Tab-separated table of C-alpha atoms and ligand atoms in Angstrom:
chain	number	residue	atom	x	y	z
A	1	MET	CA	33.307	-21.810	-10.424
A	2	LEU	CA	29.735	-22.367	-9.532
A	3	ARG	CA	29.919	-19.991	-6.612
A	4	GLY	CA	31.433	-17.303	-8.898
A	5	GLY	CA	28.633	-17.686	-11.309
A	6	LEU	CA	26.098	-17.362	-8.506
A	7	LEU	CA	27.744	-14.151	-7.247
A	8	VAL	CA	27.570	-12.648	-10.693
A	9	VAL	CA	23.885	-13.319	-10.830
A	10	ILE	CA	23.214	-12.038	-7.381
A	11	ALA	CA	25.255	-8.918	-7.831
A	12	THR	CA	23.427	-7.995	-11.042
A	13	SER	CA	19.967	-8.411	-9.590
A	14	VAL	CA	19.857	-4.831	-8.397
A	15	ALA	CA	17.299	-2.572	-6.834
A	16	LEU	CA	16.448	0.640	-8.512
A	17	THR	CA	15.073	3.420	-6.359
A	18	ALA	CA	14.642	7.087	-6.186
A	19	ALA	CA	17.965	8.805	-5.452
A	20	VAL	CA	17.887	10.991	-8.472
A	21	GLU	CA	14.198	11.990	-8.067
A	22	THR	CA	14.429	12.721	-4.396
A	23	ASP	CA	16.822	15.692	-5.028
A	24	SER	CA	14.796	17.050	-7.885
A	25	LEU	CA	11.646	16.567	-5.888
A	26	LYS	CA	12.929	18.536	-2.941
A	27	GLU	CA	13.967	21.360	-5.250
A	28	LEU	CA	10.616	21.287	-7.058
A	29	LEU	CA	8.742	21.494	-3.832
A	30	LYS	CA	10.925	24.352	-2.532
A	31	ASN	CA	10.336	26.353	-5.761
A	32	LEU	CA	6.653	25.762	-5.721
A	33	GLU	CA	5.947	26.259	-2.026
A	34	LEU	CA	4.252	29.514	-2.745
A	35	ARG	CA	2.079	28.087	-5.477
A	36	TYR	CA	0.816	25.121	-3.608
A	37	SER	CA	-1.625	24.912	-0.622
A	38	THR	CA	-0.110	23.501	2.503
A	39	ASP	CA	-2.644	20.668	2.138
A	40	VAL	CA	-1.098	19.531	-1.134
A	41	LEU	CA	2.424	19.797	0.253
A	42	GLU	CA	1.358	17.830	3.314
A	43	ASP	CA	-0.159	15.035	1.244
A	44	ALA	CA	3.099	14.722	-0.690
A	45	SER	CA	4.894	13.757	2.540
A	46	LEU	CA	2.197	11.488	4.088
A	47	ASN	CA	2.258	7.817	3.379
A	48	VAL	CA	-0.830	5.789	2.333
A	49	THR	CA	-2.073	4.912	5.807
A	50	GLU	CA	-1.583	8.531	6.926
A	51	LEU	CA	-3.476	9.883	3.922
A	52	ILE	CA	-6.458	7.556	4.340
A	53	THR	CA	-6.635	8.391	7.993
A	54	LYS	CA	-6.251	12.153	7.292
A	55	TYR	CA	-9.351	12.009	5.002
A	56	ARG	CA	-11.281	10.084	7.756
A	57	TYR	CA	-11.778	6.786	5.783
A	58	PRO	CA	-11.834	3.603	7.734
A	59	LEU	CA	-8.570	1.746	7.247
A	60	GLU	CA	-7.154	-1.638	7.942
A	61	VAL	CA	-3.610	-2.594	7.363
A	62	HIS	CA	-2.967	-6.340	6.573
A	63	SER	CA	0.296	-8.371	6.406
A	64	VAL	CA	0.535	-11.186	4.027
A	65	THR	CA	3.470	-13.687	3.583
A	66	THR	CA	4.086	-15.310	0.154
A	67	GLU	CA	5.165	-18.895	-0.158
A	68	ASP	CA	8.734	-17.653	-0.850
A	69	GLY	CA	8.780	-15.581	2.348
A	70	TYR	CA	8.139	-11.978	1.109
A	71	ILE	CA	5.962	-10.031	3.459
A	72	LEU	CA	3.500	-7.739	1.743
A	73	GLU	CA	1.382	-4.921	3.217
A	74	MET	CA	-2.195	-4.581	2.034
A	75	HIS	CA	-4.441	-1.596	2.683
A	76	ARG	CA	-8.218	-2.026	3.022
A	77	ILE	CA	-10.991	0.571	3.138
A	78	PRO	CA	-13.875	-1.634	4.180
A	79	HIS	CA	-16.674	0.914	3.530
A	80	GLY	CA	-17.296	4.560	2.914
A	81	ARG	CA	-17.055	7.489	5.287
A	82	ASP	CA	-20.679	7.854	6.075
A	83	ALA	CA	-21.116	6.914	9.766
A	84	ASN	CA	-24.669	5.640	8.949
A	85	ASN	CA	-23.149	2.932	6.866
A	86	ASN	CA	-23.660	-0.404	8.484
A	87	PRO	CA	-20.070	-1.591	8.856
A	88	ASN	CA	-21.074	-5.206	9.143
A	89	LYS	CA	-23.052	-5.346	5.940
A	90	LYS	CA	-21.388	-7.594	3.331
A	91	ARG	CA	-20.129	-5.592	0.440
A	92	PRO	CA	-18.733	-6.982	-2.893
A	93	ALA	CA	-14.904	-7.058	-2.503
A	94	VAL	CA	-12.836	-5.294	-5.153
A	95	PHE	CA	-9.058	-5.871	-5.205
A	96	LEU	CA	-6.875	-3.098	-6.800
A	97	MET	CA	-3.414	-3.650	-8.010
A	98	HIS	CA	-1.037	-0.884	-8.942
A	99	GLY	CA	1.458	-0.611	-11.747
A	100	LEU	CA	5.153	-0.470	-12.339
A	101	LEU	CA	7.185	1.792	-9.934
A	102	THR	CA	4.093	2.713	-7.804
A	103	SER	CA	2.054	1.389	-4.808
A	104	SER	CA	-1.356	1.403	-3.376
A	105	ALA	CA	-0.759	5.241	-3.160
A	106	ASP	CA	-1.964	5.306	-6.853
A	107	MET	CA	-5.493	4.548	-5.570
A	108	VAL	CA	-5.711	7.426	-3.043
A	109	ILE	CA	-3.309	10.280	-3.823
A	110	MET	CA	-5.883	12.075	-6.019
A	111	GLY	CA	-8.029	12.440	-2.825
A	112	PRO	CA	-11.654	11.786	-1.988
A	113	GLY	CA	-13.958	12.210	-5.017
A	114	THR	CA	-11.187	11.477	-7.570
A	115	GLY	CA	-9.090	8.683	-6.176
A	116	LEU	CA	-10.349	5.276	-7.288
A	117	ALA	CA	-10.227	3.591	-3.835
A	118	TYR	CA	-12.379	6.347	-2.159
A	119	ILE	CA	-14.861	6.338	-5.008
A	120	LEU	CA	-15.267	2.635	-4.731
A	121	ALA	CA	-15.769	2.757	-0.967
A	122	GLU	CA	-18.473	5.429	-1.386
A	123	GLU	CA	-20.164	3.283	-4.048
A	124	GLY	CA	-20.569	0.478	-1.532
A	125	PHE	CA	-17.550	-1.789	-2.141
A	126	ASP	CA	-15.091	-3.416	0.202
A	127	VAL	CA	-11.849	-2.098	-1.178
A	128	TRP	CA	-8.597	-4.111	-0.975
A	129	MET	CA	-5.341	-2.572	-2.174
A	130	GLY	CA	-2.287	-4.809	-2.992
A	131	ASN	CA	1.343	-3.881	-2.803
A	132	ALA	CA	3.824	-5.797	-4.845
A	133	ARG	CA	7.125	-7.149	-3.359
A	134	GLY	CA	9.889	-4.562	-3.302
A	135	ASN	CA	7.786	-1.413	-3.079
A	136	THR	CA	7.759	1.054	-0.185
A	137	TYR	CA	5.067	-0.871	1.792
A	138	SER	CA	6.233	-4.432	0.941
A	139	ARG	CA	9.979	-4.345	1.432
A	140	LYS	CA	10.116	-7.020	4.093
A	141	HIS	CA	10.926	-10.701	4.270
A	142	VAL	CA	10.536	-13.490	6.870
A	143	ASN	CA	14.366	-13.358	6.991
A	144	PRO	CA	14.892	-9.623	7.744
A	145	ASP	CA	18.558	-9.808	6.637
A	146	PHE	CA	17.581	-10.969	3.260
A	147	VAL	CA	15.996	-7.519	2.401
A	148	SER	CA	19.423	-5.912	2.319
A	149	ASN	CA	20.740	-8.728	0.157
A	150	LEU	CA	20.853	-8.010	-3.564
A	151	ALA	CA	19.292	-11.505	-4.024
A	152	TYR	CA	16.099	-10.060	-2.532
A	153	TRP	CA	15.622	-8.182	-5.866
A	154	ARG	CA	15.873	-11.304	-8.020
A	155	PHE	CA	12.289	-11.075	-9.224
A	156	SER	CA	10.247	-9.734	-12.206
A	157	TRP	CA	6.525	-9.306	-12.518
A	158	ASP	CA	6.459	-13.107	-13.094
A	159	GLU	CA	6.986	-13.625	-9.372
A	160	ILE	CA	4.460	-10.814	-8.490
A	161	GLY	CA	1.822	-12.535	-10.628
A	162	ARG	CA	2.535	-16.123	-9.523
A	163	LEU	CA	3.222	-15.629	-5.844
A	164	ASP	CA	2.168	-12.132	-4.570
A	165	LEU	CA	-1.255	-11.869	-6.165
A	166	PRO	CA	-2.474	-15.377	-5.100
A	167	ALA	CA	-1.353	-14.695	-1.481
A	168	MET	CA	-3.011	-11.324	-1.322
A	169	ILE	CA	-6.281	-12.464	-3.029
A	170	ASP	CA	-6.580	-15.464	-0.700
A	171	HIS	CA	-6.117	-13.222	2.280
A	172	ALA	CA	-8.739	-10.666	1.081
A	173	LEU	CA	-11.266	-13.438	0.501
A	174	LYS	CA	-10.673	-15.063	3.873
A	175	LYS	CA	-10.857	-11.760	5.861
A	176	SER	CA	-13.924	-10.421	3.991
A	177	GLY	CA	-15.685	-13.840	4.166
A	178	GLN	CA	-16.341	-13.919	0.477
A	179	GLU	CA	-15.699	-16.657	-2.110
A	180	ARG	CA	-14.930	-14.461	-5.070
A	181	LEU	CA	-13.995	-10.838	-5.737
A	182	HIS	CA	-13.593	-8.299	-8.554
A	183	TYR	CA	-10.160	-7.247	-9.730
A	184	ILE	CA	-9.025	-3.916	-11.114
A	185	GLY	CA	-5.435	-3.562	-12.314
A	186	HIS	CA	-3.495	-0.811	-13.891
A	187	SER	CA	-0.614	-1.401	-16.270
A	188	GLN	CA	1.670	-3.923	-14.577
A	189	GLY	CA	-1.267	-4.650	-12.311
A	190	THR	CA	-2.876	-6.118	-15.434
A	191	THR	CA	0.276	-7.919	-16.545
A	192	THR	CA	0.558	-9.643	-13.232
A	193	PHE	CA	-3.125	-10.707	-13.437
A	194	PHE	CA	-2.414	-12.306	-16.810
A	195	VAL	CA	0.526	-14.052	-15.420
A	196	MET	CA	-1.502	-15.443	-12.531
A	197	GLY	CA	-4.468	-16.439	-14.749
A	198	SER	CA	-2.273	-18.386	-17.111
A	199	MET	CA	0.239	-19.868	-14.580
A	200	ARG	CA	-2.222	-20.578	-11.717
A	201	PRO	CA	-5.501	-21.062	-13.509
A	202	GLU	CA	-7.241	-22.270	-10.416
A	203	TYR	CA	-7.437	-18.536	-9.457
A	204	ASN	CA	-9.651	-17.652	-12.391
A	205	LYS	CA	-12.736	-18.972	-10.607
A	206	LYS	CA	-11.977	-16.708	-7.560
A	207	ILE	CA	-12.405	-13.643	-9.716
A	208	ILE	CA	-15.885	-12.591	-10.762
A	209	SER	CA	-14.627	-10.018	-13.226
A	210	MET	CA	-11.320	-8.417	-14.230
A	211	HIS	CA	-10.998	-4.797	-15.329
A	212	ALA	CA	-7.726	-3.953	-17.014
A	213	LEU	CA	-6.850	-0.279	-17.100
A	214	ALA	CA	-4.139	0.256	-19.707
A	215	PRO	CA	-3.637	-3.522	-20.335
A	216	VAL	CA	-0.080	-4.642	-20.887
A	217	ALA	CA	0.795	-8.061	-22.147
A	218	TYR	CA	2.087	-7.714	-25.788
A	219	MET	CA	4.641	-4.977	-26.191
A	220	ALA	CA	5.590	-4.944	-29.873
A	221	HIS	CA	4.238	-1.390	-30.415
A	222	ASN	CA	5.314	-0.071	-26.932
A	223	ARG	CA	6.577	3.548	-27.128
A	224	SER	CA	7.778	4.027	-23.620
A	225	PRO	CA	10.892	6.178	-23.927
A	226	LEU	CA	12.937	4.370	-21.282
A	227	LEU	CA	11.889	0.818	-22.067
A	228	MET	CA	12.604	1.333	-25.831
A	229	PHE	CA	16.004	2.539	-24.703
A	230	ILE	CA	16.803	-0.533	-22.611
A	231	SER	CA	15.065	-3.057	-24.804
A	232	PRO	CA	18.146	-3.978	-26.949
A	233	HIS	CA	19.998	-4.790	-23.648
A	234	ALA	CA	17.118	-6.562	-22.004
A	235	ASN	CA	18.396	-10.190	-22.491
A	236	ASN	CA	21.611	-9.358	-20.760
A	237	ILE	CA	21.055	-8.326	-17.226
A	238	GLU	CA	24.789	-7.690	-16.629
A	239	SER	CA	24.962	-5.138	-19.447
A	240	LEU	CA	21.827	-3.468	-18.130
A	241	ALA	CA	23.323	-3.378	-14.688
A	242	ASN	CA	26.407	-1.657	-16.319
A	243	LEU	CA	24.233	0.922	-17.916
A	244	PHE	CA	22.273	1.694	-14.733
A	245	GLY	CA	24.855	1.134	-12.102
A	246	VAL	CA	24.598	-1.692	-9.500
A	247	GLY	CA	23.389	-0.926	-6.000
A	248	GLU	CA	20.434	0.531	-4.193
A	249	PHE	CA	20.041	3.392	-6.503
A	250	LEU	CA	19.753	4.340	-10.092
A	251	THR	CA	22.874	6.339	-10.588
A	252	ASN	CA	23.336	6.824	-14.195
A	253	ASN	CA	22.282	10.420	-14.990
A	254	ALA	CA	23.233	9.980	-18.671
A	255	ILE	CA	20.293	7.520	-19.111
A	256	TYR	CA	17.851	9.944	-17.565
A	257	SER	CA	18.879	12.807	-19.701
A	258	MET	CA	18.898	10.722	-22.875
A	259	ALA	CA	15.466	9.201	-22.220
A	260	GLY	CA	14.247	12.584	-20.910
A	261	GLN	CA	15.130	14.292	-24.122
A	262	ALA	CA	13.161	11.759	-26.028
A	263	MET	CA	10.073	12.696	-24.073
A	264	CYS	CA	10.372	16.285	-22.753
A	265	ARG	CA	9.560	19.142	-25.091
A	266	ASP	CA	10.077	22.801	-24.428
A	267	GLU	CA	6.584	23.412	-23.264
A	268	VAL	CA	6.764	21.061	-20.391
A	269	VAL	CA	6.574	23.436	-17.488
A	270	PHE	CA	7.748	21.042	-14.937
A	271	GLN	CA	11.234	20.124	-15.946
A	272	PRO	CA	11.960	17.855	-12.961
A	273	LEU	CA	9.405	15.563	-14.584
A	274	CYS	CA	11.839	14.864	-17.310
A	275	SER	CA	14.065	13.063	-14.918
A	276	ASN	CA	11.232	11.135	-12.972
A	277	ILE	CA	11.518	7.592	-14.018
A	278	LEU	CA	7.678	7.199	-13.722
A	279	PHE	CA	7.133	9.612	-16.510
A	280	LEU	CA	10.126	8.468	-18.510
A	281	ILE	CA	8.425	5.152	-18.715
A	282	ALA	CA	4.760	6.209	-19.049
A	283	GLY	CA	4.831	9.377	-20.841
A	284	TRP	CA	3.163	12.727	-19.975
A	285	ASN	CA	-0.071	14.459	-21.017
A	286	GLU	CA	-0.324	18.042	-19.817
A	287	GLN	CA	-4.063	18.352	-20.628
A	288	GLU	CA	-5.300	15.715	-18.225
A	289	HIS	CA	-2.859	15.920	-15.383
A	290	ASN	CA	-3.865	18.132	-12.510
A	291	ALA	CA	-0.709	20.100	-12.076
A	292	THR	CA	-1.996	21.014	-8.641
A	293	THR	CA	-1.423	17.492	-7.440
A	294	LEU	CA	1.953	17.033	-9.057
A	295	PRO	CA	3.907	17.222	-5.822
A	296	ILE	CA	1.723	14.397	-4.368
A	297	ILE	CA	2.458	12.166	-7.337
A	298	LEU	CA	6.134	12.914	-7.150
A	299	GLY	CA	6.058	12.279	-3.402
A	300	HIS	CA	4.832	8.697	-3.873
A	301	ALA	CA	6.524	7.510	-7.082
A	302	PRO	CA	8.800	5.739	-7.803
A	303	ALA	CA	8.196	3.315	-4.978
A	304	GLY	CA	10.865	0.744	-5.810
A	305	VAL	CA	11.361	-1.628	-8.649
A	306	SER	CA	13.745	-4.455	-9.480
A	307	LEU	CA	15.912	-4.296	-12.622
A	308	ARG	CA	14.309	-7.652	-13.798
A	309	GLN	CA	10.924	-5.990	-13.859
A	310	LEU	CA	12.239	-3.400	-16.400
A	311	ALA	CA	14.255	-6.017	-18.242
A	312	HIS	CA	11.296	-8.382	-18.586
A	313	TYR	CA	9.230	-5.642	-20.233
A	314	GLY	CA	12.219	-4.759	-22.407
A	315	GLN	CA	12.325	-8.389	-23.527
A	316	GLY	CA	8.634	-8.128	-24.529
A	317	ILE	CA	9.338	-5.128	-26.746
A	318	ALA	CA	12.344	-6.948	-28.452
A	319	GLY	CA	10.719	-10.380	-28.759
A	320	ASN	CA	7.142	-9.449	-29.610
A	321	GLU	CA	5.843	-12.198	-27.395
A	322	PHE	CA	4.348	-12.483	-23.918
A	323	ARG	CA	6.822	-14.894	-22.364
A	324	ARG	CA	8.402	-15.813	-18.991
A	325	TYR	CA	11.536	-14.023	-18.029
A	326	ASP	CA	14.550	-14.793	-20.348
A	327	GLN	CA	17.350	-15.938	-18.049
A	328	GLY	CA	19.904	-14.608	-20.560
A	329	SER	CA	21.211	-17.813	-22.094
A	330	ARG	CA	19.754	-20.984	-23.614
A	331	LEU	CA	21.405	-23.005	-20.926
A	332	SER	CA	19.960	-21.061	-18.055
A	333	ASN	CA	16.600	-21.125	-19.615
A	334	TYR	CA	16.826	-24.824	-19.940
A	335	ARG	CA	17.805	-25.075	-16.270
A	336	VAL	CA	14.866	-23.060	-15.110
A	337	TYR	CA	12.095	-23.915	-17.691
A	338	GLY	CA	13.269	-27.139	-19.303
A	339	SER	CA	13.290	-25.327	-22.725
A	340	PHE	CA	15.830	-23.078	-24.430
A	341	LYS	CA	13.318	-20.278	-24.878
A	342	PRO	CA	11.235	-19.070	-21.932
A	343	PRO	CA	7.717	-20.508	-22.248
A	344	ARG	CA	4.811	-18.257	-23.440
A	345	TYR	CA	2.196	-17.389	-20.983
A	346	ASP	CA	-0.897	-19.138	-22.335
A	347	LEU	CA	-3.587	-16.493	-22.293
A	348	SER	CA	-6.346	-18.932	-23.407
A	349	LYS	CA	-6.203	-20.394	-19.874
A	350	ILE	CA	-7.507	-17.217	-18.427
A	351	THR	CA	-11.225	-17.992	-17.990
A	352	THR	CA	-12.078	-15.061	-15.805
A	353	PRO	CA	-14.317	-12.563	-17.702
A	354	VAL	CA	-12.015	-9.736	-18.711
A	355	PHE	CA	-12.806	-6.117	-19.729
A	356	LEU	CA	-10.076	-4.080	-21.365
A	357	HIS	CA	-10.026	-0.254	-21.026
A	358	TYR	CA	-7.476	1.465	-23.241
A	359	SER	CA	-6.644	4.781	-24.823
A	360	ASP	CA	-5.543	5.911	-28.323
A	361	THR	CA	-2.368	7.521	-27.265
A	362	ASP	CA	-1.134	5.351	-24.412
A	363	LYS	CA	2.609	4.812	-25.032
A	364	PHE	CA	2.692	1.813	-22.777
A	365	ALA	CA	-0.471	-0.052	-23.961
A	366	HIS	CA	-0.685	0.450	-27.710
A	367	VAL	CA	-4.091	-0.126	-29.496
A	368	ASN	CA	-2.628	-2.915	-31.687
A	369	ASP	CA	-1.155	-4.795	-28.737
A	370	VAL	CA	-4.391	-4.365	-26.862
A	371	ASP	CA	-6.312	-5.808	-29.918
A	372	ARG	CA	-4.020	-8.872	-29.945
A	373	LEU	CA	-4.475	-9.504	-26.268
A	374	PHE	CA	-8.192	-9.290	-26.648
A	375	ARG	CA	-8.249	-11.870	-29.388
A	376	GLU	CA	-6.056	-14.354	-27.399
A	377	LEU	CA	-7.719	-14.209	-23.962
A	378	GLY	CA	-9.785	-17.151	-22.833
A	379	ARG	CA	-12.916	-15.101	-22.000
A	380	PRO	CA	-12.625	-11.552	-23.211
A	381	ILE	CA	-15.962	-9.731	-22.689
A	382	GLY	CA	-15.553	-6.056	-23.586
A	383	LYS	CA	-12.972	-3.594	-24.988
A	384	PHE	CA	-13.544	0.106	-24.182
A	385	ARG	CA	-11.683	3.084	-25.631
A	386	ILE	CA	-11.404	6.087	-23.418
A	387	PRO	CA	-13.236	8.800	-25.224
A	388	LEU	CA	-10.432	11.347	-25.027
A	389	ALA	CA	-7.519	10.915	-27.454
A	390	SER	CA	-4.867	12.474	-25.336
A	391	PHE	CA	-5.533	10.318	-22.347
A	392	SER	CA	-2.091	8.960	-21.299
A	393	HIS	CA	-0.904	5.852	-19.410
A	394	VAL	CA	-0.841	7.526	-15.997
A	395	ASP	CA	-4.215	9.273	-16.453
A	396	PHE	CA	-5.942	6.047	-15.851
A	397	LEU	CA	-5.461	6.755	-12.149
A	398	TYR	CA	-4.044	10.320	-12.038
A	399	GLY	CA	-6.349	12.028	-14.665
A	400	ILE	CA	-8.631	14.755	-13.367
A	401	ASN	CA	-11.629	13.443	-15.333
A	402	SER	CA	-11.053	9.716	-14.802
A	403	ARG	CA	-14.250	9.255	-12.867
A	404	GLU	CA	-16.366	10.461	-15.905
A	405	LEU	CA	-14.102	8.969	-18.516
A	406	LEU	CA	-13.525	5.546	-16.931
A	407	PHE	CA	-14.433	4.776	-13.299
A	408	ASN	CA	-18.249	5.147	-13.719
A	409	ARG	CA	-18.169	2.622	-16.581
A	410	VAL	CA	-16.032	0.107	-14.573
A	411	ILE	CA	-18.382	0.486	-11.582
A	412	ASN	CA	-21.364	-0.169	-13.801
A	413	LEU	CA	-19.654	-3.248	-15.221
A	414	ILE	CA	-18.757	-4.560	-11.783
A	415	ARG	CA	-22.324	-4.165	-10.595
A	416	ALA	CA	-23.653	-5.974	-13.612
A	417	MET	CA	-21.197	-8.778	-13.299
A	418	ASP	CA	-21.847	-9.059	-9.532
A	419	ALA	CA	-25.566	-9.351	-10.102
A	420	ASN	CA	-24.877	-12.204	-12.597
A	421	ALA	CA	-22.134	-13.857	-10.684
A	422	PHE	CA	-24.329	-16.278	-8.774
A	423	ASP	CA	-26.779	-17.324	-11.602
A	424	ASP	CA	-23.717	-18.219	-13.620
A	425	GLU	CA	-22.541	-21.382	-11.860
B	501	LIG	C1	3.192	4.994	7.444
B	501	LIG	O1	3.010	5.890	8.539
B	501	LIG	C2	2.565	5.168	9.747
B	501	LIG	C3	2.078	6.224	10.664
B	501	LIG	O2	2.961	7.216	10.878
B	501	LIG	C4	3.758	4.311	10.195
B	501	LIG	O3	3.375	3.655	11.369
B	501	LIG	C5	4.154	3.391	9.124
B	501	LIG	O4	5.286	2.668	9.487
B	501	LIG	C6	4.393	4.093	7.774
B	501	LIG	N1	4.600	3.120	6.711
B	501	LIG	C7	5.692	3.163	6.005
B	501	LIG	C8	5.801	2.024	4.965
B	501	LIG	O5	6.476	3.982	6.000
B	502	LIG	C1	-6.698	19.652	-8.650
B	502	LIG	O1	-6.255	19.177	-7.228
B	502	LIG	C2	-6.490	20.097	-6.289
B	502	LIG	C3	-5.898	19.628	-5.016
B	502	LIG	O2	-6.292	18.325	-4.741
B	502	LIG	C4	-7.996	20.306	-6.199
B	502	LIG	O3	-8.243	21.305	-5.047
B	502	LIG	C5	-8.516	20.796	-7.534
B	502	LIG	O4	-9.901	20.937	-7.416
B	502	LIG	C6	-8.191	19.833	-8.659
B	502	LIG	N1	-8.515	20.412	-9.950
B	502	LIG	C7	-9.305	19.784	-10.774
B	502	LIG	C8	-9.602	20.428	-12.099
B	502	LIG	O5	-9.679	18.663	-10.508
């Protein structure tokens, strides 16, 4: 009886990856071979370490093990490209955390001059990029057999925030010989920070400042096409698994086309986008995307996600609260949390100074939800609207004008906070 129950739970904790997209990507690349330079096509097929090396930036690859045995890969660009840079000089460390379905690739695929990691390195920072469990770079475990076990995928962004972030931040601090660092997160990379700051509050003092790009905690106004579609099923992982299909791959094309119709209009030139789960979740803005780099984006996302990550967000839409993962029944919640409802994340415990950067038309981080988050955080310092109404959820990292619209401000804030950091205590 007990064993049967366990099997059901394990069998429904499935991995979602890129089967559908891979085919459409290949087709897209084939059709566009003439339009794109070989450089862009090459970047689409290089992984993060190869990309950073190709563009001649210094790179370190670090391996970090979490307390529950997941092995994560971090990428570090310790300084800029200029050979006259003194590599031993101490630079303020900045930790970058990617969003749902992506990886550290988000910080570099736009290339030198536009990609956030390269810009920060040139501006004098020691850049550390995290990778959440389950993505392309962090699909390992101390017990190698466990990786092919469906139980490997029994995590949501709760585990990424409670276990992955603390392990990676401690590692970055130790290796860079610093006591504190700055944190920049995008989307789920902000959610996981809020989880860490409320569940492991001792980490707040290790972060000088936190910059949330497209902050996601409350989801009541979320307009993500795919998440809205799954939200009514989000408390029942079995029925979600039935919708999506169980196994290594997302198999249900019907879901893609349904959610895709909700998003894709006739004027979208690149129809394969309508079936890329990243854009199904985040939305699409033709004005700000550099169509030239589209193959590179599609070559790196999606990078792997667990069904529970999606379900946990779906629960936030349905429940209008920022809570821990709902195990599906009052009894299971009681067993895990000691209460029938999953506990709320207590945002007031987050004492790190936080800056929120948001946009008017972000489907995933709605202005009203961002306002509520700002009111409830323990130490909110600033809230900044991107001065371009059409700026979408993925533009925060993929936009062609992100440096002018966003990164310069973040860098100025980091410098100001860094200068203050040590008078403060
Ligand atoms: C990325 O490429 C490097 C160099 O080819 C290779 O050693 C590494 O295993 C690759 N990483 C992943 C996650 O595929
Ligand atoms: C778009 O990306 C391509 C390839 O990286 C680059 O050459 C081009 O300058 C970019 N265009 C804009 C407007 O940023």
